[in-house]
Amino acid sequence: MDRMKWFEEARFGMFIHWGVYAEAGRGEWVRNIERISNEDYQQYVDAFHPEHFDPVYWAKLAKEAGMKYAVFTAKHHDGFCMFDSALTEYTSMHTNGRDYVREYIEAFRDAGLKIGLYYSLIDWHHPDYPHYGDRIHPERDNPLFKDYEYDFDRYLTYMHGQIRELCSNYGKIDILWTDYSYDDMTAEKWKGSELVDMIRSLQPDIILNNRLEASGEGFGSLISDHPSVTSGDFVSPEQIIPPNGIRRKDGSHVPWEACITMNNHWGYCRDDHYFKPAVMIIRKLTEVVSKGGNMLLNVGPDEEGRISEESVRVLKDIAGWMKKNHVSVHGCGYSGLEKPEYGRITKNGNKLYYHVMEPMIGGIPLTGIKRSQIEEIRLLNTDEILEISDTWITGNYPDTVFVDLGPEPILPDPIDTVIEVKCKEELSI
Ligand code: GLC
């Protein structure tokens, strides 16, 4: 599909979870986990006056790390809006005189990145969202709310109205990431068809995730033979890389984007220092690309608007690797070849990228291709042209093509050494 082209070439984006929950510093689900009422949450709303919000710097970090787009939380489940809305006073415009969505969009657009907005379908602040008996609402088991009356239609009018604002007031929006459906709260319960029609009429090229029908759980109708209007454009696996990518029953590929945290929380969590090392994220990114997906890597800036030092370090390390190796990620996807024992293979047209993560003895076997198909082999790390190795050692395996990286037993790039193999013709998958 045309509108998906840039997205499937981009492969790597930045997720940004930032809102009032950063003030509490215990993740964005703090209200649910600690059953915090609207009244008790107000202390964090009042205290939230970030002084170091610097979206220009965020955009620079993202761009240098090879990210081509970002998705920013305009409103999370707590209901607090990081944008100017005519429909509520529960906004950063009201508390701080700032429209953070606008500032984010301007900075990221200026950096040449595509713009995504996250909008929570769930709303723990709105009086007309189901409280008692809902599976996740902070007041789900508070008897005071047992006979509480609400008008869900009123909530839907509000929610549709806010999405209309986001799709009308900020120029071109490239992705709308609605979050999420559960139990019977799905598709038409959200008046989903009407919502999608409205979104697409305002933003004809916008890409939607599948969460008007699903969440990290389930795929929705997108993987079926007859996707409905609310299916969205891509599947959104959360905190997992699907073992075989995502496919329909007939084996055809469905676009997907794995969203992954750097530590173990989306929103800022003061005590969570369990960061994934850059080497792991780089290797997981190549895994995602080799399976035909995108990675949306999260940062959770703190209450002052600072991205943590750990995250900055990881992003800079990714940038270092990307500088030399980005061509093996951007525009690349599933190769149709079996995964080699030392790493992964990605493909862009007639170029195959062998990602070598484990040193081999006796040369590196370029599995899945024949010598006669190869035009040129190049090491991305140094740009050096490599020759096919023909030795008495490899001679016993005449059907396998080997390359030799020289006397140094350690890989030139210990994170992921990429060998580009230019084929005479594109291999068919
Ligand atoms: C979720 C969570 C949420 C997070 C997100 C990211 O389902 O509720 O806190 O924003 O998805 O994928």
Coordinates of C-alpha atoms and ligand atoms in Angstrom, one line a residue:
M1 CA 0.0 0.0 0.0
D2 CA 1.3 3.4 -1.0
R3 CA 0.9 5.2 2.3
M4 CA 3.0 2.5 4.0
K5 CA 6.0 2.8 1.8
W6 CA 8.0 5.3 3.9
F7 CA 7.1 3.5 7.0
E8 CA 8.4 0.2 5.8
E9 CA 11.6 1.8 4.6
A10 CA 12.1 3.7 7.9
R11 CA 12.3 0.6 10.1
F12 CA 13.4 2.5 13.2
G13 CA 11.5 5.2 15.3
M14 CA 11.5 6.8 18.7
F15 CA 8.6 6.3 21.1
I16 CA 8.3 9.2 23.6
H17 CA 6.3 8.6 26.8
W18 CA 6.1 11.9 28.5
G19 CA 3.4 13.4 30.7
V20 CA 2.4 14.3 34.2
Y21 CA 3.2 10.7 35.4
A22 CA 6.9 11.7 35.0
E23 CA 6.4 13.8 38.0
A24 CA 5.4 10.8 40.1
G25 CA 8.3 8.9 38.6
R26 CA 6.8 5.5 38.9
G27 CA 5.8 4.7 35.4
E28 CA 2.7 5.8 33.4
W29 CA 0.5 3.2 35.0
V30 CA 1.0 4.6 38.5
R31 CA -2.7 5.6 38.8
N32 CA -3.8 2.1 38.1
I33 CA -1.3 0.3 40.2
E34 CA -1.7 2.5 43.3
R35 CA -5.4 3.2 42.7
I36 CA -4.8 6.9 42.8
S37 CA -7.9 9.0 42.6
N38 CA -8.2 12.2 40.4
E39 CA -8.0 14.3 43.5
D40 CA -4.8 12.6 44.8
Y41 CA -3.2 12.7 41.3
Q42 CA -3.7 16.5 41.2
Q43 CA -0.5 17.1 43.2
Y44 CA 1.5 15.8 40.2
V45 CA -0.5 17.9 37.8
D46 CA 0.2 21.0 40.0
A47 CA 3.9 20.1 40.3
F48 CA 4.6 19.4 36.7
H49 CA 6.5 22.5 35.4
P50 CA 9.4 21.0 33.4
E51 CA 12.3 23.3 32.9
H52 CA 14.5 21.2 30.6
F53 CA 12.1 20.2 27.8
D54 CA 14.3 20.3 24.7
P55 CA 12.6 18.7 21.7
V56 CA 15.3 20.0 19.4
Y57 CA 17.8 17.9 21.3
W58 CA 15.5 14.9 21.3
A59 CA 15.1 15.2 17.6
K60 CA 18.9 15.4 17.1
L61 CA 19.4 12.3 19.3
A62 CA 16.7 10.4 17.3
K63 CA 18.0 11.4 13.9
E64 CA 21.6 10.6 14.7
A65 CA 20.6 7.2 16.0
G66 CA 19.0 6.5 12.5
M67 CA 15.5 6.9 13.6
K68 CA 13.2 8.2 10.8
Y69 CA 10.1 9.0 12.8
A70 CA 8.8 9.5 16.3
V71 CA 5.5 8.9 18.3
F72 CA 4.8 11.3 21.2
T73 CA 2.2 10.8 23.9
A74 CA -0.4 13.6 23.3
K75 CA -2.6 12.0 26.0
H76 CA -1.9 8.9 28.0
H77 CA -4.4 6.8 30.1
D78 CA -4.2 9.4 32.9
G79 CA -6.1 11.7 30.6
F80 CA -3.8 14.7 30.9
C81 CA -3.4 16.4 27.6
M82 CA 0.0 17.6 26.4
F83 CA -1.7 19.9 23.9
D84 CA -4.0 22.8 23.6
S85 CA -7.6 21.5 23.6
A86 CA -10.8 23.5 23.5
L87 CA -12.6 20.5 25.1
T88 CA -11.0 20.4 28.5
E89 CA -8.9 22.4 30.9
Y90 CA -6.9 19.3 31.8
T91 CA -4.0 20.3 29.6
S92 CA -0.5 21.6 29.7
M93 CA -1.7 24.7 28.0
H94 CA -3.8 25.4 31.0
T95 CA -1.3 24.5 33.7
N96 CA 1.9 25.7 32.0
G97 CA 0.9 27.8 29.0
R98 CA 2.7 25.2 26.8
D99 CA 1.5 23.1 23.9
Y100 CA 4.1 20.4 24.1
V101 CA 2.6 18.5 21.1
R102 CA 3.2 21.6 19.0
E103 CA 6.7 22.1 20.2
Y104 CA 7.6 18.4 19.6
I105 CA 6.1 18.5 16.1
E106 CA 7.9 21.6 15.1
A107 CA 11.3 20.3 16.3
F108 CA 10.9 16.9 14.8
R109 CA 9.5 18.1 11.6
D110 CA 12.4 20.6 11.3
A111 CA 14.8 17.7 11.8
G112 CA 13.2 15.9 8.8
L113 CA 11.6 13.2 10.9
K114 CA 8.0 11.9 10.4
I115 CA 5.5 12.8 13.0
G116 CA 3.5 10.4 15.1
L117 CA 1.0 11.0 17.9
Y118 CA 0.0 8.6 20.6
Y119 CA -3.6 9.1 21.9
S120 CA -5.0 7.0 24.7
L121 CA -8.6 5.7 24.0
I122 CA -8.7 4.9 27.7
D123 CA -9.2 7.9 30.0
W124 CA -8.9 7.7 33.8
H125 CA -9.7 11.3 34.3
H126 CA -12.8 11.8 32.2
P127 CA -16.1 11.6 34.3
D128 CA -17.8 9.7 31.5
Y129 CA -15.3 6.9 31.2
P130 CA -16.4 3.6 32.9
H131 CA -15.1 3.6 36.5
Y132 CA -16.3 0.8 38.8
G133 CA -16.1 -2.7 37.3
D134 CA -13.8 -1.6 34.5
R135 CA -10.7 -3.9 34.3
I136 CA -8.1 -1.2 34.7
H137 CA -9.6 2.0 36.0
P138 CA -8.0 3.4 39.2
E139 CA -11.6 3.3 40.8
R140 CA -12.4 -0.1 39.5
D141 CA -13.1 -1.6 42.9
N142 CA -14.0 1.5 44.9
P143 CA -17.5 1.0 46.2
L144 CA -18.0 4.8 46.2
F145 CA -18.3 4.5 42.4
K146 CA -20.6 1.5 42.3
D147 CA -23.7 3.5 41.5
Y148 CA -21.9 6.3 39.7
E149 CA -23.6 7.3 36.6
Y150 CA -21.8 8.1 33.4
D151 CA -22.6 8.7 29.8
F152 CA -20.1 6.9 27.6
D153 CA -21.5 8.6 24.5
R154 CA -20.4 11.9 26.0
Y155 CA -16.9 10.5 26.4
L156 CA -16.9 9.3 22.8
T157 CA -17.8 12.8 21.6
Y158 CA -15.0 14.2 23.6
M159 CA -12.5 11.6 22.4
H160 CA -13.5 12.0 18.8
G161 CA -13.4 15.7 19.2
Q162 CA -9.8 15.6 20.6
I163 CA -8.6 13.4 17.8
R164 CA -10.2 15.9 15.4
E165 CA -8.2 18.6 17.0
L166 CA -5.0 16.7 16.7
C167 CA -5.7 15.9 13.1
S168 CA -6.7 19.5 12.3
N169 CA -4.4 21.9 14.2
Y170 CA -0.8 20.7 13.5
G171 CA -0.4 20.2 9.8
K172 CA 0.5 16.8 8.4
I173 CA 0.5 14.0 11.0
D174 CA 2.1 10.8 9.7
I175 CA 1.0 8.3 12.3
L176 CA -1.8 8.1 14.8
W177 CA -1.1 5.6 17.5
T178 CA -4.3 5.0 19.4
D179 CA -4.1 2.9 22.6
Y180 CA -5.9 0.5 23.3
S181 CA -8.8 -2.0 23.1
Y182 CA -9.7 -4.6 25.7
D183 CA -12.6 -6.7 26.7
D184 CA -15.7 -5.3 24.9
M185 CA -14.0 -1.9 24.6
T186 CA -13.1 -2.4 21.0
A187 CA -13.8 -1.2 17.4
E188 CA -17.5 -0.1 17.2
K189 CA -17.6 0.5 21.0
W190 CA -15.2 3.4 20.2
K191 CA -17.5 4.3 17.2
G192 CA -14.4 3.2 15.3
S193 CA -15.6 3.3 11.7
E194 CA -16.8 6.8 12.2
L195 CA -13.6 7.8 13.8
V196 CA -11.4 6.3 11.1
D197 CA -13.5 8.0 8.4
M198 CA -13.0 11.3 10.1
I199 CA -9.3 10.8 10.6
R200 CA -8.7 9.7 7.0
S201 CA -10.8 12.6 5.7
L202 CA -8.6 15.1 7.6
Q203 CA -5.3 13.3 7.1
P204 CA -5.6 11.2 3.9
D205 CA -2.1 9.6 4.1
I206 CA -2.0 9.0 7.8
I207 CA -0.9 5.5 9.1
L208 CA -2.9 3.9 11.9
N209 CA -1.9 1.2 14.3
N210 CA -4.2 -1.8 15.0
R211 CA -5.3 -0.8 18.5
L212 CA -8.8 0.3 17.7
E213 CA -9.3 -3.4 17.6
A214 CA -6.5 -4.9 19.6
S215 CA -3.6 -4.0 21.9
G216 CA -0.2 -5.7 22.4
E217 CA -2.6 -8.7 22.8
G218 CA -4.3 -9.9 19.6
F219 CA -3.8 -8.8 16.1
G220 CA -7.3 -7.5 15.1
S221 CA -8.8 -8.0 11.6
L222 CA -5.7 -6.7 9.8
I223 CA -4.3 -10.2 9.6
S224 CA -7.5 -11.6 8.2
D225 CA -8.6 -11.9 4.6
H226 CA -11.1 -9.1 5.1
P227 CA -9.7 -6.4 7.3
S228 CA -12.4 -4.0 8.5
V229 CA -12.3 -0.2 8.4
T230 CA -10.9 -0.2 12.0
S231 CA -8.1 -2.7 11.3
G232 CA -5.4 -0.1 11.0
D233 CA -2.3 -0.4 8.9
F234 CA 0.2 -2.3 11.1
V235 CA 0.2 -4.7 13.9
S236 CA 1.8 -3.5 17.2
P237 CA 3.5 -6.2 19.2
E238 CA 4.6 -4.9 22.5
Q239 CA 7.8 -5.9 24.3
I240 CA 8.4 -8.9 22.0
I241 CA 9.8 -9.6 18.6
P242 CA 7.5 -12.1 16.9
P243 CA 9.3 -15.3 16.2
N244 CA 8.5 -15.4 12.5
G245 CA 7.4 -11.8 11.8
I246 CA 3.7 -11.4 11.3
R247 CA 1.8 -13.0 8.5
R248 CA -1.6 -13.8 7.2
K249 CA -2.8 -17.4 6.9
D250 CA -1.6 -17.5 3.3
G251 CA 1.9 -16.7 4.5
S252 CA 1.9 -13.1 3.2
H253 CA 3.6 -10.5 5.3
V254 CA 1.6 -7.9 7.3
P255 CA 3.4 -4.6 8.3
W256 CA 4.3 -4.6 12.0
E257 CA 6.1 -2.5 14.5
A258 CA 7.5 -3.8 17.8
C259 CA 7.5 -1.2 20.5
I260 CA 10.2 -1.8 23.0
T261 CA 11.3 0.0 26.2
M262 CA 14.9 0.8 26.9
N263 CA 14.5 -0.2 30.6
N264 CA 11.3 -1.8 31.9
H265 CA 8.9 1.1 31.9
W266 CA 7.4 3.4 29.2
G267 CA 6.9 6.5 31.4
Y268 CA 9.8 7.8 33.6
C269 CA 10.5 5.5 36.5
R270 CA 13.0 6.8 38.9
D271 CA 14.1 3.5 40.3
D272 CA 14.3 1.5 37.1
H273 CA 17.9 1.3 36.0
Y274 CA 17.7 -1.9 34.1
F275 CA 18.7 -0.6 30.7
K276 CA 19.2 -2.8 27.7
P277 CA 22.7 -2.3 26.4
A278 CA 23.2 -0.7 23.0
V279 CA 24.7 -3.8 21.6
M280 CA 21.5 -5.7 22.4
I281 CA 19.3 -3.1 20.9
I282 CA 21.3 -2.9 17.6
R283 CA 21.2 -6.7 17.3
K284 CA 17.5 -6.7 18.0
L285 CA 16.9 -4.0 15.5
T286 CA 18.6 -6.1 12.8
E287 CA 16.5 -9.1 13.9
V288 CA 13.3 -7.0 13.6
V289 CA 14.3 -5.8 10.1
S290 CA 15.3 -9.3 9.0
K291 CA 11.7 -10.4 9.9
G292 CA 10.1 -7.5 8.0
G293 CA 9.2 -5.2 10.9
N294 CA 9.9 -1.9 12.5
M295 CA 11.2 -1.1 15.9
L296 CA 9.8 1.8 17.9
L297 CA 12.3 2.3 20.7
N298 CA 11.0 4.2 23.8
V299 CA 12.4 7.0 25.9
G300 CA 10.7 8.2 29.0
P301 CA 11.9 11.7 29.8
D302 CA 11.8 12.8 33.5
E303 CA 9.7 15.4 35.2
E304 CA 12.0 18.1 34.0
G305 CA 11.9 16.9 30.4
R306 CA 15.3 15.3 30.5
I307 CA 16.1 12.0 28.7
S308 CA 18.1 10.0 31.1
E309 CA 21.9 9.7 30.7
E310 CA 21.6 5.9 30.3
S311 CA 19.2 6.4 27.3
V312 CA 21.3 9.1 25.8
R313 CA 24.4 6.8 26.0
V314 CA 22.4 4.0 24.3
L315 CA 21.2 6.3 21.5
K316 CA 24.7 7.6 20.9
D317 CA 26.1 4.1 20.7
I318 CA 23.4 3.2 18.2
A319 CA 24.3 6.3 16.3
G320 CA 28.0 5.2 16.1
W321 CA 27.0 1.9 14.6
M322 CA 24.4 3.4 12.3
K323 CA 26.8 5.8 10.8
K324 CA 28.6 3.0 8.9
N325 CA 25.8 0.5 8.7
H326 CA 22.5 2.3 8.2
V327 CA 22.1 1.0 4.6
S328 CA 21.6 -2.5 6.1
V329 CA 18.6 -1.2 8.0
H330 CA 16.8 1.6 6.1
G331 CA 14.9 0.4 3.1
C332 CA 15.7 -3.2 4.1
G333 CA 13.5 -6.1 5.0
Y334 CA 12.9 -9.8 5.0
S335 CA 15.4 -11.6 2.7
G336 CA 13.7 -15.0 2.2
L337 CA 16.9 -16.7 3.2
E338 CA 17.4 -18.9 6.2
K339 CA 18.9 -17.2 9.3
P340 CA 22.7 -18.0 9.4
E341 CA 24.1 -19.4 12.6
Y342 CA 26.2 -16.3 13.2
G343 CA 23.6 -13.7 12.8
R344 CA 20.9 -12.3 10.5
I345 CA 20.3 -11.4 6.9
T346 CA 18.5 -8.2 5.7
K347 CA 17.8 -7.3 2.0
N348 CA 17.2 -4.2 -0.1
G349 CA 16.6 -4.9 -3.7
N350 CA 19.6 -6.8 -5.2
K351 CA 21.7 -6.2 -2.0
L352 CA 21.9 -8.7 0.8
Y353 CA 23.3 -7.7 4.2
Y354 CA 24.9 -10.4 6.2
H355 CA 25.0 -9.3 9.8
V356 CA 27.8 -11.2 11.5
M357 CA 27.6 -11.2 15.3
E358 CA 29.7 -14.3 16.1
P359 CA 33.3 -14.8 14.8
M360 CA 33.7 -17.8 12.5
I361 CA 36.7 -20.0 11.9
G362 CA 37.7 -20.8 8.4
G363 CA 35.8 -17.9 6.7
I364 CA 32.3 -16.6 6.9
P365 CA 29.8 -18.7 4.9
L366 CA 27.5 -16.5 2.9
T367 CA 24.6 -18.9 3.1
G368 CA 21.7 -19.1 0.7
I369 CA 23.5 -17.8 -2.4
K370 CA 25.6 -19.1 -5.2
R371 CA 28.9 -17.7 -6.4
S372 CA 27.5 -17.1 -9.9
Q373 CA 24.9 -14.8 -8.4
I374 CA 27.4 -12.4 -6.8
E375 CA 28.6 -9.2 -8.3
E376 CA 30.5 -7.6 -5.4
I377 CA 31.1 -8.1 -1.7
R378 CA 31.9 -5.2 0.6
L379 CA 32.6 -4.7 4.3
L380 CA 30.4 -1.8 5.5
N381 CA 32.7 -1.1 8.5
T382 CA 35.7 -0.2 6.3
D383 CA 34.1 0.0 2.8
E384 CA 36.7 -2.5 1.7
I385 CA 35.9 -4.9 -1.2
L386 CA 36.2 -8.5 -0.1
E387 CA 37.1 -11.5 -2.2
I388 CA 35.5 -14.9 -2.2
S389 CA 37.9 -17.2 -0.4
D390 CA 39.1 -20.2 -2.2
T391 CA 41.4 -22.3 0.0
W392 CA 42.1 -25.9 0.6
I393 CA 40.1 -25.5 3.8
T394 CA 36.9 -24.3 2.2
G395 CA 37.3 -26.6 -0.8
N396 CA 35.4 -29.4 0.9
Y397 CA 32.3 -27.3 0.7
P398 CA 32.0 -26.3 -2.9
D399 CA 28.3 -25.3 -2.6
T400 CA 29.0 -22.7 0.0
V401 CA 30.5 -19.2 -0.7
F402 CA 33.0 -18.1 1.9
V403 CA 34.6 -14.7 2.6
D404 CA 37.7 -14.2 4.7
L405 CA 38.1 -11.2 6.9
G406 CA 41.9 -11.6 7.3
P407 CA 44.2 -12.7 10.1
E408 CA 42.5 -10.8 13.0
P409 CA 40.3 -13.4 14.8
I410 CA 38.0 -10.7 16.3
L411 CA 35.3 -9.2 14.1
P412 CA 36.0 -5.7 12.9
D413 CA 32.8 -4.6 14.5
P414 CA 32.1 -6.7 17.6
I415 CA 28.5 -5.5 17.8
D416 CA 27.5 -6.5 14.3
T417 CA 29.9 -6.7 11.3
V418 CA 27.9 -6.2 8.1
I419 CA 28.9 -7.7 4.8
E420 CA 27.1 -6.3 1.8
V421 CA 26.6 -8.7 -1.0
K422 CA 25.6 -7.1 -4.3
C423 CA 23.9 -9.7 -6.5
K424 CA 23.6 -9.5 -10.2
E425 CA 19.8 -9.7 -9.9
E426 CA 17.4 -9.4 -7.0
L427 CA 16.7 -12.8 -5.5
S428 CA 13.1 -13.6 -5.5
I429 CA 11.6 -14.4 -2.1
Ligands
GLC1 C1 0.2 -0.1 26.5 C2 0.2 0.5 27.8 C3 1.0 1.7 27.8 C4 2.0 2.0 26.8 C5 1.8 1.3 25.6 C6 3.0 1.2 24.7 O1 -0.7 -1.0 26.3 O2 -1.0 0.6 28.4 O3 1.2 2.3 29.0 O4 1.9 3.3 26.5 O5 0.9 0.3 25.5 O6 2.9 0.3 23.7

